[in-house]
Structure formats: structure tokens, C-alpha cells
Coordinates of N, CA and C in Angstrom, one line a residue:
X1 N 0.8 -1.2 0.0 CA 0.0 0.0 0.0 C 0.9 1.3 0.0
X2 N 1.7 1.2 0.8 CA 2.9 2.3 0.5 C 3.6 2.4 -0.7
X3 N 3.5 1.5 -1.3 CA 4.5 1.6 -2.4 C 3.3 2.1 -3.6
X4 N 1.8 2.4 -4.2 CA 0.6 3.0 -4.0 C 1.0 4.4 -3.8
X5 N 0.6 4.2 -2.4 CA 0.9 5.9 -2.4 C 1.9 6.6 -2.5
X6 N 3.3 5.8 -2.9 CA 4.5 6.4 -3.6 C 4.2 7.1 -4.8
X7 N 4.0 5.9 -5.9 CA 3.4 5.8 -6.7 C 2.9 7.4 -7.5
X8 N 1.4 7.7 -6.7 CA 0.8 8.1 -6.7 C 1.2 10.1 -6.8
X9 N 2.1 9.8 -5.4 CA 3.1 10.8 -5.0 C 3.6 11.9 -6.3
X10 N 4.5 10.8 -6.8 CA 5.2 11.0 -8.1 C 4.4 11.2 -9.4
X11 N 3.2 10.9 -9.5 CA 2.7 11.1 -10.4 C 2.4 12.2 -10.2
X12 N 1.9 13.0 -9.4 CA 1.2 14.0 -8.9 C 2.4 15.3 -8.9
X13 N 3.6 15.2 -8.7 CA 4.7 15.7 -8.6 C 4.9 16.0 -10.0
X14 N 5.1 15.0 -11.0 CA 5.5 15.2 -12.1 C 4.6 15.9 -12.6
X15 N 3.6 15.7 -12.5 CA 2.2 16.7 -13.6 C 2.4 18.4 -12.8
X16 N 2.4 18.4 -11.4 CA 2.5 20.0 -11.2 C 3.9 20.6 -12.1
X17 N 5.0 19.5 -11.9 CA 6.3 20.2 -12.0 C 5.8 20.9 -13.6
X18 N 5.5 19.6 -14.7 CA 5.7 19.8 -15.9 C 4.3 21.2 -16.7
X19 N 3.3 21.3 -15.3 CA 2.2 22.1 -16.0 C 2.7 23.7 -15.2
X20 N 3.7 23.0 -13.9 CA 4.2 25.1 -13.9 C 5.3 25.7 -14.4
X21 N 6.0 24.3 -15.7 CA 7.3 24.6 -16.2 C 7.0 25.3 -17.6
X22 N 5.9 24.5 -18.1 CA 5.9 25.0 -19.4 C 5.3 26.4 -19.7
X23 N 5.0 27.3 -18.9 CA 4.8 28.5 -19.3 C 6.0 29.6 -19.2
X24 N 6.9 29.1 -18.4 CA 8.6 29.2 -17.8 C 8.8 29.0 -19.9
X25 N 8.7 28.2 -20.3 CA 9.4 27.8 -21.3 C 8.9 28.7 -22.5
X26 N 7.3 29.0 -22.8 CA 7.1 30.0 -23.8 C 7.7 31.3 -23.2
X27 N 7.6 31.7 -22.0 CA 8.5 33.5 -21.4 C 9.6 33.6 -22.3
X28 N 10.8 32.3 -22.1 CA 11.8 32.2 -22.9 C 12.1 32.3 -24.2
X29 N 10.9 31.6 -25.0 CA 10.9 31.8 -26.2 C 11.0 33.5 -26.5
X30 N 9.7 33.8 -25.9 CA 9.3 35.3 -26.3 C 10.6 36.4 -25.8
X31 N 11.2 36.4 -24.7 CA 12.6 36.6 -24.7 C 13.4 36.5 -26.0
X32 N 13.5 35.6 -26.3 CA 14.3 35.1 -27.3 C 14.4 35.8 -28.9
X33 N 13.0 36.5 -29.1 CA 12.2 36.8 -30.0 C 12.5 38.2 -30.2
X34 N 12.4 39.0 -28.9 CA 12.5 40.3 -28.6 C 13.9 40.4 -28.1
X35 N 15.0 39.5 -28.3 CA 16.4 40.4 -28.3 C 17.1 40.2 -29.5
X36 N 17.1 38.8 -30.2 CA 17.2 39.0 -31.4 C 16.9 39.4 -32.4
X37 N 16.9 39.3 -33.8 CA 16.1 39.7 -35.0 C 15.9 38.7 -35.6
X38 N 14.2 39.3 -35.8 CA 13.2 38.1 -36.6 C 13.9 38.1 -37.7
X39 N 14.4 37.1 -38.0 CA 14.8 36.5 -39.9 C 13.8 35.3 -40.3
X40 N 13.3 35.7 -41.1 CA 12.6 34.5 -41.9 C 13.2 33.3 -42.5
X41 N 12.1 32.2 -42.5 CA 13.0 31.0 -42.4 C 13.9 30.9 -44.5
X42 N 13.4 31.8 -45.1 CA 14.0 32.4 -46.3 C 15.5 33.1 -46.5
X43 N 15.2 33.8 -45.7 CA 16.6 34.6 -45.1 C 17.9 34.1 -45.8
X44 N 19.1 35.0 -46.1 CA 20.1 34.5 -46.4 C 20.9 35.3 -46.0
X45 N 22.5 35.4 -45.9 CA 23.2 36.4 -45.4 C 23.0 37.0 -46.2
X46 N 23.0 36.9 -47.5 CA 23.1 38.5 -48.5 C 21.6 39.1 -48.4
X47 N 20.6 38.9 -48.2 CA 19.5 39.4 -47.6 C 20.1 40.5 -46.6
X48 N 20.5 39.9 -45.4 CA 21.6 41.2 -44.4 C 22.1 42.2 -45.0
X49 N 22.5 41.8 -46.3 CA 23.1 43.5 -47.0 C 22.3 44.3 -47.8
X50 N 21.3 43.2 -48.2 CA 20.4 43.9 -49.1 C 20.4 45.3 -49.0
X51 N 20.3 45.7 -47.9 CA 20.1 47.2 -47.5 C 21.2 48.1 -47.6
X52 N 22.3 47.5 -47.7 CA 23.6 48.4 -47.6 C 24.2 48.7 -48.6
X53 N 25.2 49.5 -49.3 CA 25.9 49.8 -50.2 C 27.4 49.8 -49.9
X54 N 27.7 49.6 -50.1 CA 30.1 49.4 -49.5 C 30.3 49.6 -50.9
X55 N 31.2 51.3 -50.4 CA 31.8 51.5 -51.3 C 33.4 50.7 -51.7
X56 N 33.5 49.9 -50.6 CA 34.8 49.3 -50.7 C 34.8 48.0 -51.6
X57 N 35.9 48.0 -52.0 CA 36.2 47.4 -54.1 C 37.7 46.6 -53.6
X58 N 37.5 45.2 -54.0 CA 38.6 44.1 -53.7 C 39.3 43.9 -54.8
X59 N 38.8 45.1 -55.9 CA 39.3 45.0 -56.9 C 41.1 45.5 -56.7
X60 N 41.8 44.8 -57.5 CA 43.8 45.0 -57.2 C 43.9 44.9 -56.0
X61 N 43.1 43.9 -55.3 CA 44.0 44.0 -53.9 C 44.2 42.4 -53.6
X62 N 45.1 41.9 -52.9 CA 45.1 40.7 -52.8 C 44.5 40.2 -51.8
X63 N 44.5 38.6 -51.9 CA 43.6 37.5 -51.3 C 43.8 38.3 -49.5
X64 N 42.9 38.1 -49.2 CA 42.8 38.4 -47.5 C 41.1 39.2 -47.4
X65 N 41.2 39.5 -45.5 CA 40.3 39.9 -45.3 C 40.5 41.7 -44.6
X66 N 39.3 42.2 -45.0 CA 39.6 43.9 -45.6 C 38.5 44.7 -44.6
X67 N 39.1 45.5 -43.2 CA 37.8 45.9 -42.4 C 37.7 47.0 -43.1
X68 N 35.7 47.6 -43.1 CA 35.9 48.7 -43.7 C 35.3 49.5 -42.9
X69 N 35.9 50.6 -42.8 CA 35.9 51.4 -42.1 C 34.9 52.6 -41.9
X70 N 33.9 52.8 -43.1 CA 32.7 53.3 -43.0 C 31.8 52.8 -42.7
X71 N 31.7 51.6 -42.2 CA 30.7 50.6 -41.2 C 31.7 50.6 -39.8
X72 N 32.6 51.3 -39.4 CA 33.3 51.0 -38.4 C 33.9 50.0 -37.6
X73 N 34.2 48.9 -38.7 CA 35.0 47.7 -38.7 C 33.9 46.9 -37.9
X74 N 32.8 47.2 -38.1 CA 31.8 45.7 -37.7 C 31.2 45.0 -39.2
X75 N 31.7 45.5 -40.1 CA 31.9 45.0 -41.4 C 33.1 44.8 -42.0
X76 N 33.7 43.5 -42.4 CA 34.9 43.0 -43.1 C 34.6 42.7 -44.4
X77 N 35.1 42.5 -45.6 CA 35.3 41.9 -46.8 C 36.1 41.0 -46.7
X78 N 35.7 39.9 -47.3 CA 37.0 38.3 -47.4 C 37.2 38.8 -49.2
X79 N 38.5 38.9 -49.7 CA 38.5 38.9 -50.9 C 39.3 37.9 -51.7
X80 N 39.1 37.5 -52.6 CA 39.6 36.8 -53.4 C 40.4 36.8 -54.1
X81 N 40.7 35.8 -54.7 CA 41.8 36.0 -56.0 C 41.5 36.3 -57.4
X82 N 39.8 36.7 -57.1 CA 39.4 37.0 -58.7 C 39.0 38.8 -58.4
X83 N 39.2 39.1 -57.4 CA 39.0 40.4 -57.2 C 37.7 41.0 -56.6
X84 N 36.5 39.7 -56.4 CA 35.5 39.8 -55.8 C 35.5 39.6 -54.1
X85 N 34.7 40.4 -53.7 CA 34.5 40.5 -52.2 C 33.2 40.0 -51.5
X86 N 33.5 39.6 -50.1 CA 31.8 39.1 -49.8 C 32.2 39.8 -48.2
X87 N 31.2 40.4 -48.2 CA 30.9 40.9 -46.8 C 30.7 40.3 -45.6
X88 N 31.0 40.6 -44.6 CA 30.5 40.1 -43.7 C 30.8 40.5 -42.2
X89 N 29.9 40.2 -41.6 CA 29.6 41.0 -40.1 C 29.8 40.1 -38.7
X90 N 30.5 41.1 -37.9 CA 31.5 40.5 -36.9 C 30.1 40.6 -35.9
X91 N 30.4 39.2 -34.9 CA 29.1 38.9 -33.8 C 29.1 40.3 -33.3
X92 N 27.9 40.0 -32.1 CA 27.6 41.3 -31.6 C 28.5 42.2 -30.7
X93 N 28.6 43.1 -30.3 CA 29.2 43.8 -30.0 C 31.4 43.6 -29.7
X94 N 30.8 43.4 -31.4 CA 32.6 43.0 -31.8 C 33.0 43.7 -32.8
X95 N 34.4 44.4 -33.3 CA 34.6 45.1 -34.5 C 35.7 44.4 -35.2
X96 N 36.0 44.4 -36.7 CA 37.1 43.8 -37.0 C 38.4 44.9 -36.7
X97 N 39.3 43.8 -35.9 CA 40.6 44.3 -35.8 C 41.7 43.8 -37.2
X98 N 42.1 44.9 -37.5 CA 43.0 44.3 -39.2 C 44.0 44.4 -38.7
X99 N 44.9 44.4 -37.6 CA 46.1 44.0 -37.4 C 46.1 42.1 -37.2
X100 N 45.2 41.6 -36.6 CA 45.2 40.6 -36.1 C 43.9 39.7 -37.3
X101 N 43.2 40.5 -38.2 CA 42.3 39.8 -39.2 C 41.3 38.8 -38.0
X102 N 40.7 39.3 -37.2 CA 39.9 38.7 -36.5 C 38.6 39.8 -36.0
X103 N 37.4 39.0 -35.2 CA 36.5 40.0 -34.9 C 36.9 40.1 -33.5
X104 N 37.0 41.2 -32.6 CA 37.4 41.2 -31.0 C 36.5 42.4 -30.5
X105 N 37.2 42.3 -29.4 CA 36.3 43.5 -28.4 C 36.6 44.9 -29.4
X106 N 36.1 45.8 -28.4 CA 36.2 47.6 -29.2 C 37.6 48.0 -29.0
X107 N 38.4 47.7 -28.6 CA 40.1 48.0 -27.6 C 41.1 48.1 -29.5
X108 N 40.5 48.6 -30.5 CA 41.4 48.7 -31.7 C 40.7 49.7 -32.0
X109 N 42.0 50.4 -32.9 CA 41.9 51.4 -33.8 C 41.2 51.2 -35.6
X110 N 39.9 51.4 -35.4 CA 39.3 51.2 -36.6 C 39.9 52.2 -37.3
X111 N 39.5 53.7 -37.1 CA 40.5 54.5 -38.0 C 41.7 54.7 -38.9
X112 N 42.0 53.3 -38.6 CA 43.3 53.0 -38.9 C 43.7 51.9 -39.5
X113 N 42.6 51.5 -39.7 CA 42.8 50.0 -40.1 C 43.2 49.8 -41.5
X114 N 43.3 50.7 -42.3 CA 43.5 50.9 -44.1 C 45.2 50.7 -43.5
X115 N 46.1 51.0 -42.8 CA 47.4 51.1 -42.3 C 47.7 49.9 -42.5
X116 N 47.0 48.8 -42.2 CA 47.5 47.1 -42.1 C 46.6 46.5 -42.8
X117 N 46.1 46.9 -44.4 CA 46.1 46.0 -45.1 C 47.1 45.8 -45.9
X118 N 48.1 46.6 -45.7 CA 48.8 45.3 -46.0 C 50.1 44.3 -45.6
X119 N 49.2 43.9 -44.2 CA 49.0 42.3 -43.8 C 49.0 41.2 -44.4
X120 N 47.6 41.8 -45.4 CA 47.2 40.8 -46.3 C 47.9 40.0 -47.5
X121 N 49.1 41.1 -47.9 CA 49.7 40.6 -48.8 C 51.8 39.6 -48.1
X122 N 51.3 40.1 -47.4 CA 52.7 39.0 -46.4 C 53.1 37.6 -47.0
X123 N 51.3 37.0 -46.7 CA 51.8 35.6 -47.3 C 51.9 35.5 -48.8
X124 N 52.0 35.9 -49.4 CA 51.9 36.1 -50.9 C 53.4 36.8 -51.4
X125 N 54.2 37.3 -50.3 CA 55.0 38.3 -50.8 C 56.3 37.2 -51.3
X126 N 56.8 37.9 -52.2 CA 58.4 37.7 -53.2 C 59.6 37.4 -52.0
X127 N 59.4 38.5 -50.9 CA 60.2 38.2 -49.9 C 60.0 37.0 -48.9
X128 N 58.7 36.2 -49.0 CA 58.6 35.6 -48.2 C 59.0 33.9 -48.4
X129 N 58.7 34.2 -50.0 CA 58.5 32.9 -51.0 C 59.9 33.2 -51.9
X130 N 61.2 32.8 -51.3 CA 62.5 32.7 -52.0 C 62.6 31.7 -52.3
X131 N 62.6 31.9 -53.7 CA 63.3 30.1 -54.5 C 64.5 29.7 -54.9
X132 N 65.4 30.7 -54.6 CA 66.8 30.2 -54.7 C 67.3 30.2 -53.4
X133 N 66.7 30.1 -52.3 CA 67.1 30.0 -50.7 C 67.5 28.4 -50.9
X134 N 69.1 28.1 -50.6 CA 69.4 26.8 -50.2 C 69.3 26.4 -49.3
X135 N 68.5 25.3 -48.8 CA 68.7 24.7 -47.6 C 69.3 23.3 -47.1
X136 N 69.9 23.1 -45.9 CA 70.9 21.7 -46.2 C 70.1 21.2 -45.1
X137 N 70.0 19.8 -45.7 CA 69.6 19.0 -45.3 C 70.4 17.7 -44.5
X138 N 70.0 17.4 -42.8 CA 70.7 16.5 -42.1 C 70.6 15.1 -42.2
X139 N 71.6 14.6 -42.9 CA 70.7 12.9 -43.0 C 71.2 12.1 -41.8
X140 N 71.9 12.2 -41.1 CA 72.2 11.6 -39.7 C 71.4 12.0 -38.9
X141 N 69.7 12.6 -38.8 CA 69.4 12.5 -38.0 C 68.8 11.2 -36.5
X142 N 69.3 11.7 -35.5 CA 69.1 10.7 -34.4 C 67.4 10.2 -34.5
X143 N 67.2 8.7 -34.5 CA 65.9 8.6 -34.5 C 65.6 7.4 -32.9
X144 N 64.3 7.2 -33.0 CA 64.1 6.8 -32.1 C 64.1 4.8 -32.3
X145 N 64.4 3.9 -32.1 CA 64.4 2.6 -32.2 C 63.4 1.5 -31.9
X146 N 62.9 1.2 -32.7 CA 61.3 0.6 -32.0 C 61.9 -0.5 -31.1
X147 N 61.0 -0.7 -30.6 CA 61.3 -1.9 -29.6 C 61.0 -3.1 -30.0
X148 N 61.9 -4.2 -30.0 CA 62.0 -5.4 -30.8 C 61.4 -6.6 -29.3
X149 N 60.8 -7.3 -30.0 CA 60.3 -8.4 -28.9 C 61.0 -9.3 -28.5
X150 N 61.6 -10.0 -27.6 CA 62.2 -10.7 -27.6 C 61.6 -12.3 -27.0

């Protein structure tokens, strides 16, 4: 009979918990609703620009990524090797830093960011990529000896 009214206990437990949780769970939603932005299930990132214009052009510039600075570096360009660019926007309350090609806190100099593009061209550069650089190679290197079973 006790094990009944256990039973019983728990049932009654579960049904309050789950009928004073779930209105806890639509608040949330509606939270949810009202801090982010409604995007339709359509949506696409270039939809997010639809609205904008950048005057900034990846045209003659090399492969890398390009903060621009009339959006105040919460807009970057990735550009390519065909001279096309694609936009794109750093999470919330982050700006792109072009020293470091990354999105971070506000602690950079956006004004200044046209100064270190060219970063971008480093890996690409004549100085970096020497083809008559000799290098010698050690063939006595020490290796390690597997262990043989005995």
C-alpha cells in the first residue's frame, strides 16, 4: 500500500512540475524573440546586406580579409583572388581588428585599419617565398628505435 501511495506521490509531482514549467518555457521563447532579430525561415546572409551599399572594391587587392571602415569595422570583406569580395559582419558587439584579421572587443583602432592591409599581402609576398634560398639537409638524423620483442 505504500508503495501506492509512492506511486501516486510521483505522479502528482510530475504533472505539477511539468504544467508550472511550461509557461517558464514559452517567457523564454518570447525573450528570445525580442532580443534577437526576426529572420525568416527564407533569409540568407546577402538578404543582411540587401540594405547596404560598400563602397569598398577588392578590386587590385590581394587575397585576404579587408575591415571597412565606413561601417566601423563591424563589417569586413574576405576577398579573393578574382577580385571579388563578400561581406561580412562580426558577432555582436565586436569590431574587426586588421592587425590581427579577426573579430574582438572595441580596444582597436578602426580608424586606422586601411594602415595594415597590407598584412594581407605578407603571405603572398616575393620576400617571403624565395626560390633560390638553399637549404641543407641532415641525413644523420638521431631517430628513435622501435622496440623489438624478444
Amino acid at each position: 500500500m505504500a508503495n501506492v501511495g509512492f506511486l501516486i506521490l510521483n505522479i502528482i509531482y510530475f504533472f505539477l512540475g511539468t504544467t508550472i514549467g511550461l509557461p517558464t518555457l514559452g517567457h523564454v521563447e518570447r525573450n528570445r524573440l525580442e532580443t534577437y532579430e526576426d529572420l525568416s525561415d527564407q533569409s540568407t546572409e546577402q538578404d543582411l546586406f540587401s540594405n547596404l551599399t560598400f563602397r569598398f572594391s577588392c578590386e587590385n587587392r590581394p587575397i585576404g580579409l579587408y575591415a571597412d571602415v565606413e561601417y566601423n569595422c563591424r563589417i569586413f570583406h574576405a576577398c579573393d583572388e578574382y577580385g571579388k569580395g563578400f561581406p561580412m559582419i562580426c558577432p555582436n558587439n565586436t569590431i574587426f581588428d586588421q592587425r590581427q584579421r579577426v573579430c574582438g572587443d572595441d580596444e582597436n583602432d578602426c580608424e586606422h585599419a586601411q594602415e595594415w592591409y597590407y598584412i594581407n599581402e605578407l603571405p603572398y609576398s616575393d620576400e617571403l617565398m624565395d626560390d633560390n634560398k638553399i637549404e641543407t639537409i641532415e641525413e644523420d638524423v638521431p631517430t628513435v628505435v622501435p622496440l623489438v620483442a624478444m
